[in-house]
């Protein structure tokens, strides 16, 4: 490896590294505003100046200068100090004195670096320039007079998000960052530009003037808005979650976060269930816990085991599903299901319902077939990885299903099952020739009556084209529900002779239907006595005869398994609202009333039982190496028919109770349906 000297200390580095990277490898801190390791190099801000020998006797921008063998790098000479002070003076020439009212105050790169590398005065006496505010949509609040033209936002939205809606116009003192035609940014990742902005030019519009950073209590937890399990930090003040920010996890979300995961937090305080309700004479009335649990227990005691059932929702933690499964199995019921979409998953080897190549591993695929899935709406951060491989020219992407703008080019093969039954020769040849072919199938193809046949056909295709081989497993199921893999792993599917969720919600003849946070399934045809345990007054609560208030995902500790099979632990951020209780505790209390007391009294005891019965839940943040399996055995042979594959998520901003209660999500949904130019405030 080549060697360079940093302040007299020899450092080995990899070929292609920049001087800035070599200096940081030596432990030196280099100030910067425009440089970001996940974006292209711009060299705009000049804050990262260093002295380099051999080279011209002037400071060099270390972010844009390649390191070389034998180079000497100096980061603390008088020349460097004076140069950085000069750059900081230039950056502050037009920057307004907004720190007391700026949302970025307290966590601002410009504040920190002005203190560390600036001088104590300015020689500039002219008036500061002012820049008009821009309209960038419901998630981005602009104060463009503060902008230092680092272009991080431009590079992110163009390179990573793939929606080039932000750019720079004019030159010199007239240069401005703006959106084209005053149009809102049409990206599901737009909130990341607020994180990237090193000053207060772009801030989070939904949270503006709501808090100061030092007031907030910070809790590291897991996101449940999709099935990726993005690592997040939830910041709270008192009993309210004020904001959600991404944490770095290279295997899942890198350091990005989708707008839905970030801005749905206002839905945590709206439409909340904070007390039990019982329906009398067709109307719901507030009740005590004793009354509500007594009403449910009375019905459970008199109903036959085959006449009761439970459906688990998309946001449930593993502990609550385990408690529900244990209770209904103890009552003798086989009617248990966590698949609200009616998908055919849950039978056969575990790899049959996982994203086997892993989220990071999909970047190694050189041919990808998307079937009944829109990764841009179902898993935006997976979509950025697919775009990354496409940009690098590493993979060819094909699609069977509904055409959509995925931010990259793909070959559309057809609309649905008819295309899958007779795949074009060019597509087959591409999969056969690829070293690491991959199939990504979504709920849009696996739901409904033909889902099992589609799964079987995809398994046969995977075996035929070498998608699953020793050392590579490219058979991937992309879930959209955070609870789905955990439910399938613990067997939360119908037992022998049991009814599926679709059957239970229909004219099944059940006497009692227990909805464990299940809001995405139509139960209007069911004549059963309905019990809803959940956090929001949504569809499930509207049709319920008894409502039991539960905790939202930020109000309880819980285990979640993401689409690739990685178990992660969410932490409690705030306490449940009003009289609401953690879901598992409600089920434990109910079990005692029906004479089938569950064998655990605390969350730790419940987790011990869960991990004993299903050891995979005991490996936190562990991703098991993908194992090969007989992929052709998946599903059930049958006629594929002629069915179009649509996405299982038609509107990502309205697909669970929390986002439906969010005002910000309502704005994003409206803009998604009818994009319009917005007026700046």
XYZ file of C-alpha atoms in Angstrom:
681
model
C 0.000 0.000 0.000
C 1.211 3.553 -0.695
C 2.431 5.655 2.240
C 2.050 9.379 2.925
C 3.063 11.567 5.854
C 0.455 13.527 7.818
C 2.045 16.101 10.136
C 5.178 13.971 10.103
C 3.424 10.663 10.837
C 3.523 7.957 8.162
C 0.104 6.614 7.117
C -0.735 3.758 4.756
C -3.708 4.350 2.477
C -5.560 2.705 -0.359
C -4.997 3.872 -3.909
C -7.615 6.390 -4.987
C -8.117 7.982 -1.577
C -8.127 11.759 -1.268
C -5.849 13.825 0.938
C -8.805 14.490 3.268
C -9.415 10.755 3.740
C -5.726 10.091 4.385
C -5.566 12.893 6.967
C -8.628 11.512 8.750
C -7.087 8.041 8.704
C -4.198 9.593 10.624
C -6.664 10.937 13.211
C -6.608 14.570 12.090
C -9.884 16.481 11.976
C -10.471 18.290 8.697
C -13.294 20.862 8.666
C -15.687 20.679 5.710
C -19.105 21.790 4.524
C -19.543 20.499 0.986
C -17.754 17.154 1.269
C -19.843 14.080 2.114
C -18.558 10.530 1.823
C -21.739 9.260 0.095
C -21.949 12.060 -2.485
C -19.775 13.085 -5.409
C -16.964 15.574 -4.725
C -17.832 19.217 -5.405
C -14.951 21.180 -3.880
C -17.200 24.201 -3.305
C -16.644 25.411 0.229
C -12.796 25.311 0.404
C -12.957 24.839 4.167
C -10.850 21.683 4.003
C -7.672 23.495 2.944
C -4.350 21.865 3.873
C -0.703 22.353 2.885
C 0.794 19.649 0.662
C 4.401 18.925 -0.399
C 5.459 18.478 -3.114
C 3.083 21.032 -4.567
C 2.528 24.730 -5.125
C 3.180 26.955 -2.082
C -0.506 27.599 -1.419
C -3.319 25.816 0.427
C -4.973 22.877 -1.365
C -8.583 21.646 -1.125
C -8.011 18.234 0.445
C -11.412 16.789 -0.546
C -10.628 17.065 -4.274
C -6.887 16.306 -4.226
C -5.827 12.668 -4.779
C -3.302 11.342 -2.278
C 0.012 10.135 -3.669
C 2.968 8.041 -2.565
C 5.478 10.037 -0.554
C 3.192 13.031 -0.138
C 3.598 15.244 2.926
C 0.355 16.680 4.309
C 0.218 19.472 6.908
C -3.078 20.314 8.615
C -1.995 22.749 11.339
C 0.570 25.158 9.860
C 0.179 28.949 10.080
C -0.656 29.020 6.357
C -3.493 26.518 6.839
C -4.823 28.338 9.900
C -4.867 31.686 8.107
C -6.461 30.159 4.983
C -9.294 28.534 6.955
C -9.951 31.773 8.842
C -10.205 33.568 5.519
C -12.603 31.001 4.076
C -14.793 31.192 7.182
C -14.804 34.992 6.935
C -16.025 34.744 3.340
C -18.733 32.221 4.269
C -20.057 34.512 6.993
C -20.077 37.654 4.821
C -23.712 37.179 3.814
C -24.848 34.763 6.497
C -27.585 36.379 8.646
C -27.387 36.581 12.442
C -30.293 34.151 12.826
C -28.816 31.739 15.349
C -31.247 32.615 18.190
C -34.295 31.736 16.063
C -32.765 29.146 13.715
C -33.955 25.535 14.044
C -30.408 24.414 13.263
C -29.030 26.310 16.265
C -27.250 23.972 18.657
C -26.468 21.335 16.044
C -25.129 23.536 13.245
C -21.875 22.754 11.444
C -21.348 26.428 10.648
C -21.651 27.394 14.324
C -19.252 24.666 15.414
C -16.622 25.334 12.758
C -16.833 29.108 13.131
C -15.909 28.613 16.772
C -13.128 26.164 15.990
C -11.589 27.614 12.839
C -12.898 31.175 12.412
C -11.525 34.554 13.477
C -13.093 36.898 15.991
C -14.058 39.667 13.571
C -14.956 40.533 10.015
C -13.429 43.111 7.676
C -16.591 43.245 5.571
C -18.710 46.370 6.055
C -21.169 46.207 3.131
C -24.821 45.203 3.475
C -25.583 41.497 3.454
C -27.410 40.147 0.416
C -30.879 38.627 0.845
C -32.348 35.713 -1.089
C -36.011 34.934 -1.601
C -37.385 31.822 0.102
C -38.137 28.825 -2.128
C -41.136 26.501 -2.193
C -39.792 22.960 -1.861
C -42.792 21.112 -0.463
C -44.326 20.061 2.873
C -41.083 18.634 4.277
C -38.521 21.367 3.508
C -38.579 24.853 5.008
C -36.147 27.212 3.270
C -34.185 30.221 4.554
C -31.998 30.666 1.498
C -30.221 33.789 2.771
C -28.355 31.361 5.051
C -27.245 29.142 2.138
C -23.468 28.751 1.608
C -23.854 26.930 -1.742
C -22.291 23.663 -0.657
C -24.675 21.868 -3.112
C -25.100 18.849 -0.844
C -28.866 19.029 -1.399
C -28.431 19.189 -5.181
C -26.099 16.199 -5.235
C -28.230 14.075 -2.916
C -31.516 14.683 -4.697
C -29.902 14.045 -8.098
C -27.539 11.173 -7.333
C -29.162 9.244 -4.485
C -32.867 10.078 -4.720
C -32.826 10.186 -8.519
C -35.279 13.099 -8.692
C -33.309 16.109 -9.998
C -35.737 18.740 -8.721
C -33.161 20.952 -6.969
C -30.400 22.853 -8.727
C -28.334 26.036 -8.786
C -29.143 28.962 -11.055
C -27.226 32.165 -11.918
C -23.597 32.912 -11.095
C -21.465 34.783 -8.606
C -23.378 36.852 -6.066
C -26.659 36.051 -7.850
C -26.271 32.266 -7.483
C -29.228 30.567 -5.792
C -30.293 27.031 -4.917
C -33.877 26.500 -6.044
C -36.402 24.019 -7.365
C -37.322 24.191 -10.990
C -40.543 26.148 -11.721
C -41.242 26.583 -7.977
C -42.306 22.938 -7.798
C -42.269 20.879 -4.610
C -39.582 18.198 -4.415
C -41.208 14.995 -5.667
C -39.100 12.553 -3.710
C -39.967 10.161 -0.897
C -36.481 10.895 0.527
C -36.673 14.695 0.520
C -36.191 15.045 4.294
C -32.600 13.871 3.988
C -31.562 17.175 2.403
C -32.466 18.876 5.697
C -30.084 16.545 7.531
C -27.364 17.169 4.957
C -27.615 20.958 5.024
C -24.637 22.128 7.136
C -26.314 25.455 7.928
C -29.956 26.427 8.553
C -30.869 27.037 4.898
C -32.992 23.878 4.713
C -34.822 22.801 7.850
C -37.659 20.399 8.660
C -40.902 22.226 7.845
C -43.212 19.990 9.973
C -41.117 20.675 13.073
C -40.141 24.318 12.559
C -39.990 26.352 15.782
C -41.283 23.367 17.819
C -38.193 22.659 19.935
C -34.551 23.400 20.638
C -32.207 20.435 20.198
C -30.882 20.553 23.755
C -34.404 20.156 25.179
C -34.855 16.696 23.684
C -34.304 13.263 25.165
C -32.729 10.978 22.566
C -33.643 7.271 22.247
C -32.163 4.864 19.718
C -34.842 2.575 18.318
C -36.226 0.916 15.160
C -38.602 2.221 12.498
C -41.737 0.202 11.652
C -43.186 2.215 8.748
C -41.916 -0.391 6.279
C -40.282 -3.811 6.505
C -36.658 -2.655 6.243
C -36.294 -1.921 9.964
C -34.364 1.326 9.462
C -32.326 2.373 12.483
C -33.645 5.635 13.913
C -33.237 8.013 16.823
C -36.507 9.254 18.291
C -36.212 12.556 20.156
C -38.888 13.314 22.740
C -39.855 16.114 25.073
C -42.136 15.152 27.946
C -44.793 12.741 26.679
C -44.441 13.667 22.992
C -42.141 12.352 20.273
C -40.923 15.543 18.607
C -38.845 14.167 15.747
C -37.281 11.076 14.215
C -33.800 11.082 12.662
C -31.812 8.283 10.975
C -28.983 6.367 12.608
C -26.174 4.866 10.565
C -26.587 1.172 9.761
C -24.634 0.175 6.684
C -26.545 -3.076 6.236
C -30.012 -1.515 6.203
C -30.549 2.222 5.729
C -26.944 3.472 5.475
C -27.610 6.951 6.915
C -30.810 7.858 5.055
C -34.479 7.710 6.036
C -37.732 7.875 4.083
C -40.099 10.820 4.567
C -42.817 8.512 5.880
C -40.572 7.124 8.621
C -39.332 10.591 9.514
C -42.441 12.788 9.428
C -45.261 10.458 10.507
C -44.528 11.295 14.164
C -47.347 13.841 14.348
C -49.708 10.902 13.792
C -48.619 9.480 17.154
C -50.612 12.144 19.009
C -53.724 12.253 16.807
C -56.742 9.886 16.733
C -55.331 8.044 19.737
C -57.194 5.440 21.766
C -56.539 6.322 25.395
C -59.328 4.434 27.203
C -61.339 1.214 26.682
C -64.710 1.349 24.903
C -67.664 -1.045 24.803
C -70.479 -0.905 22.228
C -73.964 -0.717 23.685
C -77.133 -0.251 21.599
C -75.001 0.323 18.533
C -72.883 3.073 20.096
C -69.469 2.994 21.722
C -69.169 4.265 25.279
C -66.132 4.719 27.472
C -65.616 1.853 29.894
C -63.206 0.694 32.563
C -60.557 -1.929 31.868
C -62.490 -4.299 34.119
C -65.671 -3.905 32.067
C -63.931 -4.204 28.699
C -61.856 -7.278 29.596
C -64.901 -8.837 31.268
C -66.996 -8.390 28.103
C -64.310 -10.044 25.959
C -63.701 -12.876 28.445
C -67.439 -13.640 28.641
C -67.612 -14.056 24.858
C -64.444 -16.168 24.715
C -65.684 -18.530 27.439
C -68.949 -19.373 25.689
C -67.608 -19.553 22.116
C -66.416 -22.832 20.654
C -62.658 -22.980 19.846
C -63.361 -23.207 16.119
C -65.542 -20.099 16.291
C -62.883 -17.651 17.497
C -59.925 -16.194 15.610
C -57.216 -13.529 15.714
C -55.644 -11.401 12.979
C -52.372 -9.575 13.678
C -51.712 -6.167 12.104
C -48.741 -4.809 10.201
C -47.124 -2.804 13.031
C -47.145 -5.438 15.774
C -44.067 -6.376 17.759
C -43.088 -10.034 18.125
C -43.962 -10.143 21.842
C -47.603 -9.135 21.320
C -48.005 -11.648 18.485
C -46.456 -14.379 20.612
C -48.862 -13.634 23.485
C -51.860 -13.642 21.110
C -50.724 -16.867 19.462
C -50.186 -18.605 22.812
C -53.568 -17.458 24.122
C -55.617 -18.569 21.125
C -53.760 -21.859 20.828
C -54.455 -22.444 24.543
C -58.130 -21.778 23.824
C -57.977 -24.450 21.121
C -58.308 -22.150 18.119
C -56.398 -22.736 14.880
C -57.715 -19.490 13.379
C -54.609 -17.295 13.601
C -53.089 -15.241 10.794
C -50.733 -12.288 10.369
C -51.155 -11.970 6.582
C -53.771 -9.269 6.101
C -52.990 -9.154 2.378
C -53.794 -12.854 1.955
C -50.316 -13.733 0.672
C -49.291 -17.354 0.220
C -46.196 -17.124 2.427
C -45.524 -18.968 5.672
C -45.263 -22.597 4.571
C -41.990 -24.341 3.797
C -38.394 -23.265 4.502
C -37.757 -19.907 6.187
C -35.864 -18.686 3.143
C -39.151 -18.822 1.250
C -40.323 -15.583 2.886
C -37.043 -13.682 3.354
C -35.037 -11.174 1.343
C -32.245 -13.717 1.090
C -29.564 -11.728 -0.719
C -29.795 -9.115 2.097
C -30.463 -5.429 1.525
C -26.785 -4.596 1.143
C -26.123 -7.786 -0.831
C -28.589 -6.852 -3.579
C -25.940 -4.382 -4.752
C -23.921 -7.405 -5.926
C -26.664 -8.684 -8.235
C -26.000 -8.251 -11.952
C -29.527 -9.073 -13.168
C -32.680 -8.261 -11.179
C -36.251 -9.289 -11.954
C -38.926 -7.299 -10.079
C -42.287 -9.089 -9.847
C -45.405 -7.367 -8.514
C -43.425 -4.822 -6.556
C -42.720 -1.095 -6.591
C -39.625 -0.660 -4.405
C -39.893 3.110 -4.601
C -43.169 3.132 -2.644
C -42.742 -0.095 -0.634
C -39.094 0.306 0.414
C -37.550 3.613 -0.747
C -34.144 2.849 0.758
C -33.934 -0.463 -1.087
C -34.767 1.478 -4.234
C -31.723 3.705 -3.666
C -29.526 0.601 -3.609
C -31.008 -0.637 -6.886
C -30.435 2.805 -8.369
C -26.831 2.717 -7.123
C -26.116 -0.536 -8.990
C -27.864 0.791 -12.103
C -25.821 4.013 -12.027
C -22.629 1.981 -11.745
C -23.701 -0.118 -14.756
C -23.492 -3.275 -12.663
C -27.006 -4.640 -13.176
C -29.823 -4.994 -15.676
C -33.272 -4.534 -14.123
C -36.507 -6.057 -15.444
C -40.074 -5.618 -14.245
C -43.250 -7.679 -14.392
C -46.117 -5.624 -13.036
C -47.360 -2.083 -13.014
C -45.103 0.417 -14.751
C -43.881 3.273 -12.560
C -41.084 5.814 -12.309
C -38.480 3.963 -10.235
C -35.757 6.634 -10.797
C -33.790 4.254 -13.037
C -34.262 2.520 -16.370
C -35.688 -1.001 -16.541
C -37.049 -3.379 -19.135
C -40.798 -3.794 -18.742
C -41.674 -7.383 -19.624
C -45.429 -7.368 -19.036
C -48.270 -6.650 -16.662
C -48.767 -9.883 -14.759
C -49.152 -13.642 -14.539
C -49.479 -14.149 -18.280
C -45.959 -12.767 -18.761
C -44.612 -14.850 -15.878
C -46.013 -18.062 -17.365
C -44.141 -17.387 -20.617
C -41.131 -15.209 -19.896
C -39.535 -13.571 -22.972
C -36.420 -15.350 -24.218
C -34.261 -12.247 -23.791
C -35.160 -12.079 -20.089
C -34.455 -15.784 -19.587
C -31.104 -15.449 -21.348
C -30.179 -12.475 -19.176
C -30.943 -14.396 -15.952
C -29.119 -17.482 -17.203
C -25.995 -15.575 -18.200
C -25.829 -13.508 -15.006
C -23.338 -14.574 -12.337
C -25.597 -13.345 -9.515
C -29.203 -13.158 -10.760
C -31.905 -12.015 -8.349
C -35.682 -12.088 -8.183
C -37.550 -9.600 -5.973
C -41.223 -10.441 -5.492
C -43.711 -8.307 -3.595
C -47.152 -8.673 -2.090
C -48.727 -7.449 -5.316
C -47.925 -10.805 -6.908
C -48.363 -13.097 -3.880
C -51.762 -11.898 -2.646
C -55.124 -13.303 -3.656
C -56.164 -16.788 -4.694
C -53.386 -17.213 -7.250
C -50.572 -16.212 -4.889
C -49.465 -19.780 -4.151
C -49.278 -20.609 -7.869
C -47.250 -17.433 -8.560
C -44.846 -18.310 -5.743
C -44.423 -21.805 -7.145
C -43.809 -20.481 -10.656
C -41.187 -18.054 -9.368
C -39.526 -20.878 -7.448
C -39.352 -22.963 -10.611
C -37.918 -19.982 -12.524
C -35.346 -19.378 -9.783
C -34.201 -23.005 -9.907
C -34.054 -23.003 -13.706
C -31.950 -19.832 -13.936
C -29.597 -20.466 -11.008
C -30.955 -17.756 -8.732
C -30.274 -19.995 -5.724
C -26.861 -21.671 -5.782
C -24.042 -22.387 -3.365
C -22.675 -19.025 -2.269
C -25.523 -16.948 -3.691
C -29.216 -16.804 -2.895
C -30.993 -14.232 -5.014
C -34.585 -15.267 -4.227
C -36.023 -12.286 -2.377
C -39.440 -11.519 -0.917
C -39.925 -7.815 -0.237
C -42.445 -7.329 2.562
C -44.097 -3.990 3.241
C -45.230 -4.735 6.820
C -42.808 -4.535 9.759
C -44.595 -7.350 11.618
C -44.842 -9.848 8.786
C -41.551 -11.745 8.981
C -41.719 -11.979 12.784
C -45.229 -13.422 12.535
C -44.216 -15.957 9.905
C -41.113 -16.946 11.887
C -43.205 -17.824 14.957
C -45.891 -19.600 12.935
C -48.617 -16.974 13.227
C -50.467 -18.644 10.351
C -53.566 -20.838 10.388
C -53.123 -24.117 12.233
C -54.486 -27.403 10.918
C -57.986 -26.733 9.608
C -57.724 -23.035 10.549
C -59.051 -20.065 8.627
C -56.925 -17.465 6.884
C -57.263 -13.749 7.616
C -59.313 -13.240 4.459
C -61.667 -16.056 5.440
C -61.997 -14.816 9.029
C -62.847 -11.305 7.838
C -65.529 -12.628 5.477
C -68.690 -14.608 6.089
C -66.815 -17.205 8.134
C -69.387 -17.776 10.854
C -66.963 -16.840 13.643
C -68.476 -15.847 16.968
C -65.518 -13.666 18.002
C -62.832 -12.004 15.878
C -59.865 -10.464 17.701
C -58.092 -7.729 15.730
C -54.570 -7.230 17.065
C -53.846 -3.861 15.472
C -55.345 -5.111 12.205
C -56.642 -2.135 10.228
C -55.797 -3.052 6.626
C -58.445 -5.745 6.174
C -62.155 -5.254 5.480
C -64.221 -6.927 8.208
C -67.584 -5.406 7.227
C -68.953 -8.769 6.017
C -68.149 -10.543 9.273
C -71.012 -10.907 11.760
C -68.619 -11.860 14.559
C -68.245 -9.996 17.858
C -65.141 -7.893 17.119
C -62.466 -6.944 19.633
C -59.834 -4.399 18.621
C -56.547 -3.970 20.474
C -54.565 -1.102 19.020
C -53.299 2.440 19.366
C -55.390 4.459 16.910
C -59.084 5.002 16.205
C -58.804 3.667 12.665
C -60.717 1.116 10.566
C -60.334 -1.732 13.066
C -61.669 0.370 15.946
C -64.593 1.730 13.918
C -66.067 -1.727 13.439
C -65.206 -3.095 16.901
C -67.646 -4.043 19.671
C -64.918 -3.706 22.308
C -61.878 -1.451 21.993
C -58.786 -2.096 24.115
C -56.264 0.797 23.891
C -52.728 -0.371 23.127
C -49.312 1.263 22.829
C -47.813 2.689 19.633
C -44.374 1.502 18.504
C -42.625 4.384 20.284
C -44.375 3.544 23.565
C -43.137 -0.003 24.124
C -40.059 -2.114 23.830
C -40.353 -4.824 21.232
C -38.632 -7.141 18.786
C -39.119 -6.696 15.052
C -37.786 -8.861 12.233
C -37.082 -7.041 9.003
C -37.618 -8.372 5.493
C -34.137 -9.936 5.354
C -34.690 -11.827 8.634
C -32.642 -9.541 10.899
C -34.063 -9.340 14.451
C -33.865 -5.854 15.974
C -34.979 -4.426 19.291
C -37.065 -1.258 19.525
C -36.881 0.762 22.728
C -39.629 2.666 24.511
C -39.349 6.407 23.839
C -42.371 7.717 25.798
C -45.093 6.093 27.898
C -48.480 5.000 26.438
C -51.212 7.630 26.234
C -53.915 7.807 28.915
C -55.039 4.372 30.104
C -53.438 2.519 27.193
C -51.292 -0.529 28.023
C -48.656 -2.540 26.209
C -50.354 -5.120 23.988
C -48.756 -8.190 25.541
C -49.825 -7.046 29.038
C -53.456 -6.691 27.901
C -53.392 -10.219 26.450
C -51.798 -11.548 29.641
C -54.598 -9.979 31.718
C -57.237 -11.379 29.354
C -55.729 -14.874 29.551
C -56.150 -14.855 33.322
C -59.845 -13.990 32.995
C -60.555 -16.861 30.603
C -58.728 -19.411 32.757
C -55.774 -19.885 30.386
C -53.152 -17.818 32.195
C -50.086 -17.272 30.015
C -46.822 -18.487 31.606
C -45.107 -15.089 31.839
C -45.636 -12.020 34.006
C -42.971 -9.663 32.640
C -41.656 -8.681 29.234
C -38.341 -10.400 29.973
C -40.122 -13.653 30.810
C -42.136 -13.387 27.604
C -38.972 -12.867 25.568
C -37.394 -15.876 27.266
C -40.327 -18.053 26.167
C -40.253 -16.548 22.664
C -36.533 -17.213 22.252
C -36.879 -20.720 23.694
C -39.627 -21.629 21.236
C -38.046 -19.761 18.297
C -34.265 -19.373 18.781
C -33.867 -17.010 15.800
C -35.407 -14.225 17.934
C -32.473 -14.400 20.346
C -29.911 -13.190 17.796
C -30.288 -9.412 17.895
C -29.021 -7.588 14.781
C -27.602 -10.845 13.427
C -28.042 -11.598 9.753
C -27.681 -15.299 9.109
C -25.809 -16.219 5.918
C -28.356 -17.072 3.247
C -28.647 -20.819 2.848
C -29.633 -22.585 -0.345
C -32.907 -24.497 -0.292
C -35.194 -26.242 -2.751
C -36.732 -23.093 -4.121
C -38.936 -25.092 -6.504
C -40.890 -26.485 -3.532
C -42.362 -23.094 -2.651
C -46.051 -22.416 -3.059
C -48.409 -24.748 -4.806
C -48.704 -25.636 -8.469
C -51.714 -24.173 -10.188
C -53.027 -22.159 -13.093
C -51.510 -18.677 -13.151
C -54.411 -17.308 -15.187
C -54.237 -13.733 -16.444
C -53.894 -11.426 -13.457
C -52.190 -8.025 -13.437
C -49.633 -7.505 -10.662
C -50.077 -4.152 -8.928
C -48.065 -2.875 -5.989
C -49.304 -3.869 -2.538
C -48.779 -0.246 -1.444
C -50.887 2.043 -3.593
C -50.276 5.111 -1.428
C -47.302 4.865 0.961
C -48.568 7.862 2.935
C -51.911 6.261 3.824
C -51.157 2.592 4.432
C -51.236 2.286 8.244
C -53.118 3.890 11.157
C -50.254 6.171 12.227
C -49.666 7.762 8.823
C -53.413 8.139 8.249
C -53.557 10.223 11.441
C -50.656 12.431 10.321
C -51.312 15.881 8.844
C -47.924 15.880 7.098
C -48.632 12.520 5.458
C -51.984 13.869 4.228
C -50.144 16.736 2.532
C -47.616 14.378 0.952
C -50.383 12.073 -0.243
C -52.257 14.968 -1.846
C -49.110 16.153 -3.612
C -48.370 12.631 -4.799
C -51.791 12.380 -6.430
C -51.808 15.907 -7.881
C -48.360 17.567 -7.865
C -48.710 21.339 -7.869
C -46.441 24.333 -7.610
C -46.338 25.659 -4.050
C -46.117 29.243 -2.948
C -43.301 30.095 -0.567
C -44.386 31.286 2.839
